[in-house]
mmCIF file of C-alpha atoms in Angstrom:
data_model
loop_
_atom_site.group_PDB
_atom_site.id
_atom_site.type_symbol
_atom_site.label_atom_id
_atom_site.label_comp_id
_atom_site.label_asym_id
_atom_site.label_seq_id
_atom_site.Cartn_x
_atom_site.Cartn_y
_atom_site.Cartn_z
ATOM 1 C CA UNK A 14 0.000 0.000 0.000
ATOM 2 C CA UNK A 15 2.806 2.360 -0.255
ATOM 3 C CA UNK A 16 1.293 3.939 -3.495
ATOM 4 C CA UNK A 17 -1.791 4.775 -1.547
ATOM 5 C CA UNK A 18 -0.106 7.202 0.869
ATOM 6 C CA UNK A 19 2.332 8.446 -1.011
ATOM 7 C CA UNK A 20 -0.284 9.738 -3.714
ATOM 8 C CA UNK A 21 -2.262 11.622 -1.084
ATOM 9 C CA UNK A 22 0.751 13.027 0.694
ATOM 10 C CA UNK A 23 1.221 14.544 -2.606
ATOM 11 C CA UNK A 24 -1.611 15.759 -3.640
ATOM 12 C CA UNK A 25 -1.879 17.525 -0.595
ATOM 13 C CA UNK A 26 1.595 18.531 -0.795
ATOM 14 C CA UNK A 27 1.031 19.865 -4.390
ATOM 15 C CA UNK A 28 -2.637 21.778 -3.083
ATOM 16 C CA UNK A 29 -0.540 23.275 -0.101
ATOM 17 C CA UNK A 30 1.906 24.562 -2.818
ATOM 18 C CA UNK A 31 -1.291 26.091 -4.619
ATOM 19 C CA UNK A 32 -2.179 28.161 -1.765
ATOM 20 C CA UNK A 33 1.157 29.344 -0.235
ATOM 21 C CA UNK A 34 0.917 31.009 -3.825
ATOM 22 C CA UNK A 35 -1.805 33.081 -2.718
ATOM 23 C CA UNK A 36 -0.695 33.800 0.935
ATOM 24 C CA UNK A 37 2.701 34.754 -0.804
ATOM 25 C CA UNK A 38 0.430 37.356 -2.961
ATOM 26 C CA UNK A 39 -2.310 38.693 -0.217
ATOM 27 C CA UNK A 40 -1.669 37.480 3.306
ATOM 28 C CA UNK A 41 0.611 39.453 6.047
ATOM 29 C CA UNK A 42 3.901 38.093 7.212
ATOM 30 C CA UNK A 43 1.849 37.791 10.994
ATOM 31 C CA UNK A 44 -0.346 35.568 9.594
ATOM 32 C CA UNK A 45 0.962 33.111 7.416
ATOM 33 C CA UNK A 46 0.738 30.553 10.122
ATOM 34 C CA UNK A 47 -3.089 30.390 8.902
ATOM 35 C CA UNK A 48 -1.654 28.586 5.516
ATOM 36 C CA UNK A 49 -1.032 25.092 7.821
ATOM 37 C CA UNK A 50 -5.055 25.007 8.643
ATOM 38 C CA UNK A 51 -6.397 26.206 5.177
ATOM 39 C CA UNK A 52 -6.719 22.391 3.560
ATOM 40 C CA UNK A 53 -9.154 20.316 5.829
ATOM 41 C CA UNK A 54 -9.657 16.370 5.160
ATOM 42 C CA UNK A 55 -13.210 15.621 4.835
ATOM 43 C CA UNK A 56 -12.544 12.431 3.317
ATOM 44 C CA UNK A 57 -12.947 9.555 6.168
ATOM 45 C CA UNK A 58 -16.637 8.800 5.401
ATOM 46 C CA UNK A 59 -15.472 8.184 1.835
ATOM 47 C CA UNK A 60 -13.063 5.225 3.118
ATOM 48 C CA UNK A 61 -13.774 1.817 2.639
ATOM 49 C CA UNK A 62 -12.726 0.736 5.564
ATOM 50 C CA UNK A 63 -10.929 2.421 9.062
ATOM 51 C CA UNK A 64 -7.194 1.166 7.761
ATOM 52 C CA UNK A 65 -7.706 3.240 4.621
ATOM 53 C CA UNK A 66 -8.725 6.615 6.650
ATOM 54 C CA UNK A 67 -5.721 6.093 8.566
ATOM 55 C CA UNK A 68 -3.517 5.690 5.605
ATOM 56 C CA UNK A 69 -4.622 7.997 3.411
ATOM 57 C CA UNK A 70 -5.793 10.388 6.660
ATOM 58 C CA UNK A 71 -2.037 10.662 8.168
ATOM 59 C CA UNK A 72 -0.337 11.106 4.689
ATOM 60 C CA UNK A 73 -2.472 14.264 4.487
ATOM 61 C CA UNK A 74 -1.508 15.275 8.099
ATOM 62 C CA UNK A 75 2.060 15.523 7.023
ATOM 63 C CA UNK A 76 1.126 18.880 5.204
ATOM 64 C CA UNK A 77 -1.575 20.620 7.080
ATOM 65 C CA UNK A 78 -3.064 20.019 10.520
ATOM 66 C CA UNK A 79 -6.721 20.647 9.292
ATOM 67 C CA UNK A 80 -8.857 17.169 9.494
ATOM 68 C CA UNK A 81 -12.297 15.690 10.205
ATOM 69 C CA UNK A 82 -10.561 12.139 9.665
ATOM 70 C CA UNK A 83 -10.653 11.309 13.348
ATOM 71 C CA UNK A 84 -9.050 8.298 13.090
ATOM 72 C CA UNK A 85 -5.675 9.354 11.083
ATOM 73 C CA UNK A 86 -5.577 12.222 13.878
ATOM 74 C CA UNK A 87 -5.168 9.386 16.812
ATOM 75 C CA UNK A 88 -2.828 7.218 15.593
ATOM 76 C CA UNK A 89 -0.899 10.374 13.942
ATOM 77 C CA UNK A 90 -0.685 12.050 17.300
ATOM 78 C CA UNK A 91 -0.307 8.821 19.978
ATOM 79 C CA UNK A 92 1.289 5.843 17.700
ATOM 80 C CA UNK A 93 3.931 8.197 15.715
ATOM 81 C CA UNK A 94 3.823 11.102 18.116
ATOM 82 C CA UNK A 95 4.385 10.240 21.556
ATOM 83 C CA UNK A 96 0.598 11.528 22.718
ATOM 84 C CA UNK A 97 1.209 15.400 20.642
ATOM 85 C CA UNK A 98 -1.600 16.758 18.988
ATOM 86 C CA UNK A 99 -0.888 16.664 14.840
ATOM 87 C CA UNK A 100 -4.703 17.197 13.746
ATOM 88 C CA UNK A 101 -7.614 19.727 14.447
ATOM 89 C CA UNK A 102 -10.663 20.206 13.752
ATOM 90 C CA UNK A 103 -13.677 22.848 14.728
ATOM 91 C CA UNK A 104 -17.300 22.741 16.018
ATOM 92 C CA UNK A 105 -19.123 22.751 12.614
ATOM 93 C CA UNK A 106 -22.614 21.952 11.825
ATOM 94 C CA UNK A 107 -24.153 19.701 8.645
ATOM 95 C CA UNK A 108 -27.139 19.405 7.031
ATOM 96 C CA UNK A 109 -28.834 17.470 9.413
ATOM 97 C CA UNK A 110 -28.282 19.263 12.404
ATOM 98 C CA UNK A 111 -29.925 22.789 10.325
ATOM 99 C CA UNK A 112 -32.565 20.781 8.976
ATOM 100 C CA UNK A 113 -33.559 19.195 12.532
ATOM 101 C CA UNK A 114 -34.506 23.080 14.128
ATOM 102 C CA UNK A 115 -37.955 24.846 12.828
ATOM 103 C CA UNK A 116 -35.284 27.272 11.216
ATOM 104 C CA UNK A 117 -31.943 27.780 9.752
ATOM 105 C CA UNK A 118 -31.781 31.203 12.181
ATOM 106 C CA UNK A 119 -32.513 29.124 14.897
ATOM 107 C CA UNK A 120 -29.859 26.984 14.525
ATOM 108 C CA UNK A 121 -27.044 29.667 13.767
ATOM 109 C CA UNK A 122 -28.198 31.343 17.044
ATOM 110 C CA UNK A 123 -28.056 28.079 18.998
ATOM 111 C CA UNK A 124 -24.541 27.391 17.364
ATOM 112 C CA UNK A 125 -23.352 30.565 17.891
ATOM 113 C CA UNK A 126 -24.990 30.033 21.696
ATOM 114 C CA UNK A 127 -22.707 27.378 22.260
ATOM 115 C CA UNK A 128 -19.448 28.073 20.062
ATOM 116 C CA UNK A 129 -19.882 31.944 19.262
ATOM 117 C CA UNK A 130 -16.600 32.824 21.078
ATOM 118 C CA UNK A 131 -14.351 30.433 19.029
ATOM 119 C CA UNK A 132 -14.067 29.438 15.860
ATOM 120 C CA UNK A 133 -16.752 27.464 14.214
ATOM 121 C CA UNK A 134 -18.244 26.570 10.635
ATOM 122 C CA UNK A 135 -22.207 26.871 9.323
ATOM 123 C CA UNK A 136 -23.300 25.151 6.271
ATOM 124 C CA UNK A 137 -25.281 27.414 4.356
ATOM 125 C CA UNK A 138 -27.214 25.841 1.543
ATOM 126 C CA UNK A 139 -29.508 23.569 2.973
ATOM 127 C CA UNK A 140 -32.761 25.452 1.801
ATOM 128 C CA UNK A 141 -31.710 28.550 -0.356
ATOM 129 C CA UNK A 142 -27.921 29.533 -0.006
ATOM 130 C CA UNK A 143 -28.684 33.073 -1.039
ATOM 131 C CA UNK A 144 -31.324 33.626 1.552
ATOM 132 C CA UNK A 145 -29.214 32.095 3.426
ATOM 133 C CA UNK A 146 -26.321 35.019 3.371
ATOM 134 C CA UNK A 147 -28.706 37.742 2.414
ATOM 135 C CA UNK A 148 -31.632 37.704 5.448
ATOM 136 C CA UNK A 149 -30.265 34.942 7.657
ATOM 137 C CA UNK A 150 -27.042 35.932 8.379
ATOM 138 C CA UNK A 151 -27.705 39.862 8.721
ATOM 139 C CA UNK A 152 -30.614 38.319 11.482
ATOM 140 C CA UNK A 153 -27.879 36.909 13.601
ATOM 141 C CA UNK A 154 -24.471 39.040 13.305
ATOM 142 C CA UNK A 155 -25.540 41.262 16.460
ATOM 143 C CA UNK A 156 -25.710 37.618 18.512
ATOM 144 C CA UNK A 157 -22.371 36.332 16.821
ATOM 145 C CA UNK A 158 -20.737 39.850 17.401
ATOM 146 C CA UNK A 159 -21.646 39.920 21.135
ATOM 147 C CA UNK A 160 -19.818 36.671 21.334
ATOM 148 C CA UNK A 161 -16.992 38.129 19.519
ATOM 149 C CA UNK A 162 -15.587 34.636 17.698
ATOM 150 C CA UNK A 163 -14.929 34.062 14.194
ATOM 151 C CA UNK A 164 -17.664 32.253 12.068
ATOM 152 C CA UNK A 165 -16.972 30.009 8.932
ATOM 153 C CA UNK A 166 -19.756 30.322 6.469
ATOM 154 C CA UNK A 167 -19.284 26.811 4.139
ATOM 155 C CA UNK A 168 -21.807 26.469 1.102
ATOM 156 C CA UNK A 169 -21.868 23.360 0.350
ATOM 157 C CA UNK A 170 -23.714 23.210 -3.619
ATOM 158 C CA UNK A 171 -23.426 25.195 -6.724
ATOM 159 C CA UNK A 172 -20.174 26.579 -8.556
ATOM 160 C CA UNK A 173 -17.802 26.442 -6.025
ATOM 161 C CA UNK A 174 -15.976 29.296 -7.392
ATOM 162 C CA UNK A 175 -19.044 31.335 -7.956
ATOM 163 C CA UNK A 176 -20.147 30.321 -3.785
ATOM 164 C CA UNK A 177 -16.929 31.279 -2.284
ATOM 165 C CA UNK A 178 -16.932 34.532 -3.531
ATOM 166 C CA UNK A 179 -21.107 34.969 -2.783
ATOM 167 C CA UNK A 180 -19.636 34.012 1.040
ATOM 168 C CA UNK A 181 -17.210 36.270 0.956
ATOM 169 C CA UNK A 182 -18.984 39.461 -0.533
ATOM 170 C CA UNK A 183 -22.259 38.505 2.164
ATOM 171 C CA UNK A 184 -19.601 38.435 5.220
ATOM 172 C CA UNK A 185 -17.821 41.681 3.656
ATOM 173 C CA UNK A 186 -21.935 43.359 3.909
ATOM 174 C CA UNK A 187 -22.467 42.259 7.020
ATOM 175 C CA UNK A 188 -19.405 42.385 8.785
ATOM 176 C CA UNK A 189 -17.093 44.668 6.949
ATOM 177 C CA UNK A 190 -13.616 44.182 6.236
ATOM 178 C CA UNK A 191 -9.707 45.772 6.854
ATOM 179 C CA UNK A 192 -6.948 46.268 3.930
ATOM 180 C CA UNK A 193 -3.756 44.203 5.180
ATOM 181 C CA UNK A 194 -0.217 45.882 4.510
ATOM 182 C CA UNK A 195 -0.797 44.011 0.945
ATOM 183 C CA UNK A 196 -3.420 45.882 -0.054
ATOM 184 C CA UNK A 197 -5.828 42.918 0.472
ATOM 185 C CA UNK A 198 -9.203 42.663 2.095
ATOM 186 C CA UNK A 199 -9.757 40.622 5.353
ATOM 187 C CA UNK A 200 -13.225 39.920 6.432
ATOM 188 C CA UNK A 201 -13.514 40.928 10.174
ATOM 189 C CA UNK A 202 -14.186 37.909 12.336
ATOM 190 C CA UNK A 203 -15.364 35.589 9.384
ATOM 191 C CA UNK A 204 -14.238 33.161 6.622
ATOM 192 C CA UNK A 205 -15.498 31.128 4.189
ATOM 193 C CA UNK A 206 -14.850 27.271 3.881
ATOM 194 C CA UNK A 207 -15.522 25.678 0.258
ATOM 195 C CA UNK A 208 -15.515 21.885 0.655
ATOM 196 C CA UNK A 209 -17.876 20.816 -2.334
ATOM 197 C CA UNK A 210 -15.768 19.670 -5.586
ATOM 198 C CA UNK A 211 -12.796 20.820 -3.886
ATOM 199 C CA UNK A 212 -9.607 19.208 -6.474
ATOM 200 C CA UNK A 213 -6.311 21.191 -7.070
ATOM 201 C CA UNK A 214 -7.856 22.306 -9.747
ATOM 202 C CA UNK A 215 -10.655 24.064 -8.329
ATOM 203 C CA UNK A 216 -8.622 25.076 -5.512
ATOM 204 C CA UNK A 217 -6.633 27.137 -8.239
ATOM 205 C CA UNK A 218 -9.483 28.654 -9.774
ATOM 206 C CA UNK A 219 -11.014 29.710 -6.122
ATOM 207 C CA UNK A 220 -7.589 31.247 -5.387
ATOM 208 C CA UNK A 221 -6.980 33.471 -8.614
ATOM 209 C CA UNK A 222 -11.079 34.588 -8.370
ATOM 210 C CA UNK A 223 -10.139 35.563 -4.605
ATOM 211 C CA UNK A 224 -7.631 37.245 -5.423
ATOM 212 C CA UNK A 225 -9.321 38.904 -8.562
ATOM 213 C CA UNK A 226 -12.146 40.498 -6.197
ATOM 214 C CA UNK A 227 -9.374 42.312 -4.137
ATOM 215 C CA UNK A 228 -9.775 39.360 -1.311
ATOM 216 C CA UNK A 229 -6.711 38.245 0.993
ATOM 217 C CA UNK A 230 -6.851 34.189 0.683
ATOM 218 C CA UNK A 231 -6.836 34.054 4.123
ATOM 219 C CA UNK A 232 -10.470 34.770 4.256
ATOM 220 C CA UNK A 233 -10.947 31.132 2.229
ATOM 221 C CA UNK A 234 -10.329 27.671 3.873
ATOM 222 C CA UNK A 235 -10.562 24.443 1.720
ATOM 223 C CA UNK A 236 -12.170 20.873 2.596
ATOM 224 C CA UNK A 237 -11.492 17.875 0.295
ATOM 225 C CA UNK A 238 -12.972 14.592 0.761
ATOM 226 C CA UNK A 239 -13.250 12.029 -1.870
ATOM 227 C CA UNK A 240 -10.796 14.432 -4.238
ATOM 228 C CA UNK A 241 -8.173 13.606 -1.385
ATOM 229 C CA UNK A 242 -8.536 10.011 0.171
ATOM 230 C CA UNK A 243 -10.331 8.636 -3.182
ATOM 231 C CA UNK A 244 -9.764 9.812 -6.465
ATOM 232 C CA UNK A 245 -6.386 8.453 -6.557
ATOM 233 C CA UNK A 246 -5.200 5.252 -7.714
ATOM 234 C CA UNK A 247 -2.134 3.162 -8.561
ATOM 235 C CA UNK A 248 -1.441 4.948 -12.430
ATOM 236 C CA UNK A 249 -1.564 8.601 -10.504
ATOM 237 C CA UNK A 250 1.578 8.537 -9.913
ATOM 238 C CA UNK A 251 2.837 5.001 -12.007
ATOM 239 C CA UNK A 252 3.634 2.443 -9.076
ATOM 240 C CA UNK A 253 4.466 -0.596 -9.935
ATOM 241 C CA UNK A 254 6.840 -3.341 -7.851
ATOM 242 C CA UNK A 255 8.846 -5.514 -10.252
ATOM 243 C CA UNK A 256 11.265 -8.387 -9.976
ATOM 244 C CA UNK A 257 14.728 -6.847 -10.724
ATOM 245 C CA UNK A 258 17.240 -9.724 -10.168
ATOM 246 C CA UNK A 259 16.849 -13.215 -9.868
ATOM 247 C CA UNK A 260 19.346 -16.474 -8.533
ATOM 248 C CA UNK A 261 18.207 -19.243 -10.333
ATOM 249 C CA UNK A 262 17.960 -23.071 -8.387
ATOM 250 C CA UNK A 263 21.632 -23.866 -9.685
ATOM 251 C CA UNK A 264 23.140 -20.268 -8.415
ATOM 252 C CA UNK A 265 23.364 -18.447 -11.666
ATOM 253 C CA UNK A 266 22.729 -15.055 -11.204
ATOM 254 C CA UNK A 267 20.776 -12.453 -13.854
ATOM 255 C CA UNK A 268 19.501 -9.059 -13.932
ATOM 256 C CA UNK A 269 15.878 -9.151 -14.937
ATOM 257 C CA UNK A 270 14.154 -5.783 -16.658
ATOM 258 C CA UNK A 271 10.889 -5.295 -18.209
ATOM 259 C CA UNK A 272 10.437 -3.565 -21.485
ATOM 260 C CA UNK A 273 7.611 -3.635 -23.582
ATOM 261 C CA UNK A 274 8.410 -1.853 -26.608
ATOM 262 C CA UNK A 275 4.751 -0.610 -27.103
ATOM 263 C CA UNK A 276 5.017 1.327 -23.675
ATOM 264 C CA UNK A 277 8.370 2.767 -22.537
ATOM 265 C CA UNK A 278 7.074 4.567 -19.652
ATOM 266 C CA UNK A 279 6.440 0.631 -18.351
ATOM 267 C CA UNK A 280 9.933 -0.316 -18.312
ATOM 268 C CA UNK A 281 11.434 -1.901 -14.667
ATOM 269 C CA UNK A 282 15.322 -1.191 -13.399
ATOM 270 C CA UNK A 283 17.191 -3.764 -13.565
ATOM 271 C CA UNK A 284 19.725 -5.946 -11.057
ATOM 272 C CA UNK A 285 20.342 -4.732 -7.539
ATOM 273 C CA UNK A 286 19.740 -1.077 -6.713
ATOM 274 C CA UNK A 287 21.127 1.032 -4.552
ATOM 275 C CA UNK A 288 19.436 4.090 -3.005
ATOM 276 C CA UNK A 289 22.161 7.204 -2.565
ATOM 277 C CA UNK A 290 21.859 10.513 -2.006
ATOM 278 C CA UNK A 291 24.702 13.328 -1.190
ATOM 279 C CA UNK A 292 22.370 15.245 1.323
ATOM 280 C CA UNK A 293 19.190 15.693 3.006
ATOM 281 C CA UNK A 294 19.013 18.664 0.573
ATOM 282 C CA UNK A 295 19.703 17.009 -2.619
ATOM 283 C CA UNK A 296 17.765 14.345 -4.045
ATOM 284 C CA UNK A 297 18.081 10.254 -3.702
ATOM 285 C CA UNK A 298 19.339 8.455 -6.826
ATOM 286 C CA UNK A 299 19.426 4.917 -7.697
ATOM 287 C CA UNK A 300 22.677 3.434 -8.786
ATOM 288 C CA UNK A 301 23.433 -0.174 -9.800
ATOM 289 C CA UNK A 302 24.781 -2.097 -6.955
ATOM 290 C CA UNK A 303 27.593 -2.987 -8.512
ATOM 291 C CA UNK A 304 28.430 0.621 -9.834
ATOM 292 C CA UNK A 305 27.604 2.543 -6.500
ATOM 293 C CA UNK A 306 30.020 5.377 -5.902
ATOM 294 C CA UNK A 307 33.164 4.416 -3.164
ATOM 295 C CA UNK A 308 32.626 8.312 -1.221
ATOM 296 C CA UNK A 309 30.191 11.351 -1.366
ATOM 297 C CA UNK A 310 27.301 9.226 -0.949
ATOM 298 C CA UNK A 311 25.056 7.824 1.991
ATOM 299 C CA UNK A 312 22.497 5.329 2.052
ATOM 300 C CA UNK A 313 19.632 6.795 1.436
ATOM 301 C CA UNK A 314 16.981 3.437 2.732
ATOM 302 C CA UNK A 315 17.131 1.979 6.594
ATOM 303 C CA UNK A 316 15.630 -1.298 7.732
ATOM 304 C CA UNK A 317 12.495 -0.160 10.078
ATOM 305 C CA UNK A 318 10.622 -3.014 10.050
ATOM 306 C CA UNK A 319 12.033 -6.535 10.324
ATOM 307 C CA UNK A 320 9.202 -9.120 11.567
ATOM 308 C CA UNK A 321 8.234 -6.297 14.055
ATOM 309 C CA UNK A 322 8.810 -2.089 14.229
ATOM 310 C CA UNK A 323 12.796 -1.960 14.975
ATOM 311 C CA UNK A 324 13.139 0.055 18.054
ATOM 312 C CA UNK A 325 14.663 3.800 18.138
ATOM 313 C CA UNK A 326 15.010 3.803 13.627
ATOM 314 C CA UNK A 327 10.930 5.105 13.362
ATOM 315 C CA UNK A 328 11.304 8.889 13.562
ATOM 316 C CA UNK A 329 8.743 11.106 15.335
ATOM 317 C CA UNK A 330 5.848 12.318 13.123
ATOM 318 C CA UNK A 331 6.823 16.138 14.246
ATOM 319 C CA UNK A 332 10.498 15.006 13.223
ATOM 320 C CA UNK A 333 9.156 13.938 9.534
ATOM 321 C CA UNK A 334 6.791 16.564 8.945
ATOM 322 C CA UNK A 335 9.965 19.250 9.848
ATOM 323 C CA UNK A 336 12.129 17.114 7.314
ATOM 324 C CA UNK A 337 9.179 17.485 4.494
ATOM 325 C CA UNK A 338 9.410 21.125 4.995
ATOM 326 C CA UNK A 339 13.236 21.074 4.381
ATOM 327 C CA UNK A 340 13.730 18.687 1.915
ATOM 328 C CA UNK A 341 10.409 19.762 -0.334
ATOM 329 C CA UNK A 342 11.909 23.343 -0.620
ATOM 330 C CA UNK A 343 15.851 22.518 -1.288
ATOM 331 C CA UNK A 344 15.087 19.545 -3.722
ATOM 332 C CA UNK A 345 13.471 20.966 -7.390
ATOM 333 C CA UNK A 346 10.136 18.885 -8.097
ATOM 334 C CA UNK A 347 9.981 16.568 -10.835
ATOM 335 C CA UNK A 348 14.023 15.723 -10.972
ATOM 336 C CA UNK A 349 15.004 12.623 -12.705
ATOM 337 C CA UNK A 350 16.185 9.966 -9.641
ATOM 338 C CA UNK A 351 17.799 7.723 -11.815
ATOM 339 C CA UNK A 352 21.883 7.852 -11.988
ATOM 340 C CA UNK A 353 24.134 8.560 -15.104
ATOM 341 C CA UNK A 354 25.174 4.785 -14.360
ATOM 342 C CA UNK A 355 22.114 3.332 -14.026
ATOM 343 C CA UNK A 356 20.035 4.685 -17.415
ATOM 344 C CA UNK A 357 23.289 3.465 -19.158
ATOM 345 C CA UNK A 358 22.616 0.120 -17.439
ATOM 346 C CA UNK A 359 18.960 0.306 -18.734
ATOM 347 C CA UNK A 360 20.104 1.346 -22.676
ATOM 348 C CA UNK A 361 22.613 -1.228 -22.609
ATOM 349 C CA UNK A 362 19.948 -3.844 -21.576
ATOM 350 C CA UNK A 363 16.734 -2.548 -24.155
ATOM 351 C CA UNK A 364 19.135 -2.570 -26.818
ATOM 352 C CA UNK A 365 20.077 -6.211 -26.292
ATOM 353 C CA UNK A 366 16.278 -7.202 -25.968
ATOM 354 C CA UNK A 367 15.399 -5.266 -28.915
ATOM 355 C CA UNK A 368 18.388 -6.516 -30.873
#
């Protein structure tokens, strides 16, 4: 299942990218700590089972602290944590808890009753999303003011591009709004959450419409459910485990490779690898075994499981997530892994299959 994780890890990794772009843009120095909470998991009802949440859940948690994925929070935090908090979440109502009062005003004022001093999300659309922002929410801002927290208006149907910025203007009316040392608006005491057909695509589009209207992307939180912990499978990012060396029954060794000549991008290394790299900063590379460089290099791959977890080698997930941070910026995205030595290795051995 390492494809699993590793796809949603970067996703997320790739989304988080997305909007540092528009904190860089519109959001103060003073609060770019905001950027860690602005992608939310809302993807654990999706699951098919609890092992999947946890998998795909944690991966997620090693880029933003945001999640509703309850059970990738736990064993983040007190399996690979040592008992510290790695996920969050807020009080946040859903359909069926507006739908259950005799009115959607109702059940703003009784949420903002109970949570009005924090921070807490309202889902907006359950009747008419524009009645919703227009009469609703003007009926209750002197109740959420008194309480003085910060409310998260989420719509929840509709363009999403087209709702976010609907939120946004209705929170601007009714709540007004400062200019940051950007030039940027920020909604006093209120934000919008989009987490209907939330992809990195749409997160893109949201962003550069934010921005467009004069908006700080501060004001806009993200939550992605089945576009994080399901729409990704093994060809996202072309996983595949392949036999690369084989000792036959008589002790004769040979490299093995696959390639198909009707799909390169299909082809397998060949013979025993070796995982190198110079520095945390600089990216692994596989080398043949037999061709590893003598100096300059470490081993980049250590044994952590054998049977059973090998104590003191599992890193903390606070350690990991700091190394991410590092190694993400220093190392350029989309290098090529494989050594000089190696792709030699590889032409040598499709020439001779194809000869």
């Amino acid at each position: 299942m390492v494809w699993y994780p590793s796809c949603v890890a970067t996703l997320s990794r790739y989304t988080k990218d997305a909007i540092a772009g528009g904190f860089a843009t519109s959001v103060d120095d003073e609060a770019a700590f905001l950027l860690g909470s602005r992608l939310h998991d809302f993807g654990f009802r999706g699951c098919t089972c609890v092992e999947q949440s946890v998998l795909g859940g944690t991966a997620h948690l090693l880029n933003f602290e945001g999640s509703d994925t309850m059970s990738a929070s736990y064993h983040a935090q007190y399996h690979l944590n040592g008992g510290r908090p790695v996920g969050s979440s807020i009080p946040a109502t859903e359909h069926s808890v507006m739908t259950a009062w005799p009115s959607e005003r109702e059940a703003m004022l009784n949420e903002i009753e109970h949570y009005g001093d924090g921070l807490y999300a309202c889902v907006m659309d359950s009747y008419d999303y524009d009645n919703a922002l227009d009469v609703v929410l003007p009926q209750v801002a002197e109740a959420k003011k008194a309480k003085g927290g910060i409310i998260i208006l989420r719509p929840d149907s509709g363009d999403p591009v087209e709702q976010v910025l609907k939120g946004l203007k209705a929170a601007d009316k009714v709540f007004g709004h400062d200019v940051n040392k950007k030039g940027y608006k920020v909604i006093r005491q209120a934000a919008v959450i989009q987490g209907d057909g939330i992809n990195y695509d749409t997160v893109k589009a949201i962003i550069a419409a934010v921005l467009k209207e004069q908006y700080s992307v501060q004001n806009v939180a993200f939550g992605m459910g089945g576009g994080l912990l399901q729409k990704v499978n093994r060809d996202t990012m072309s996983f595949a485990t392949k036999l690369s060396h084989i000792v036959y029954e008589d002790g004769t060794p040979r490299d093995v490779m696959k390639t198909p000549k009707t799909d390169t991008g299909k082809i397998s290394l060949p013979g025993k690898l070796a995982v190198l790299r110079k520095s945390e900063d600089v990216a692994p590379e596989v080398f043949p075994e037999e061709e590893s460089p003598a100096s300059g290099y470490s081993n980049a791959m250590r044994v952590v499981y054998n049977r059973q977890p090998v104590p003191g080698v599992f890193d903390s997930f606070d350690d990991i997530k700091a190394r991410l941070e590092r190694q993400w910026k220093a190392i350029p995205a989309n290098g090529k892994p494989i050594s000089a030595a190696l792709d030699a290795k590889c032409k040598r051995i499709i020439a001779q299959n194809r000869a």
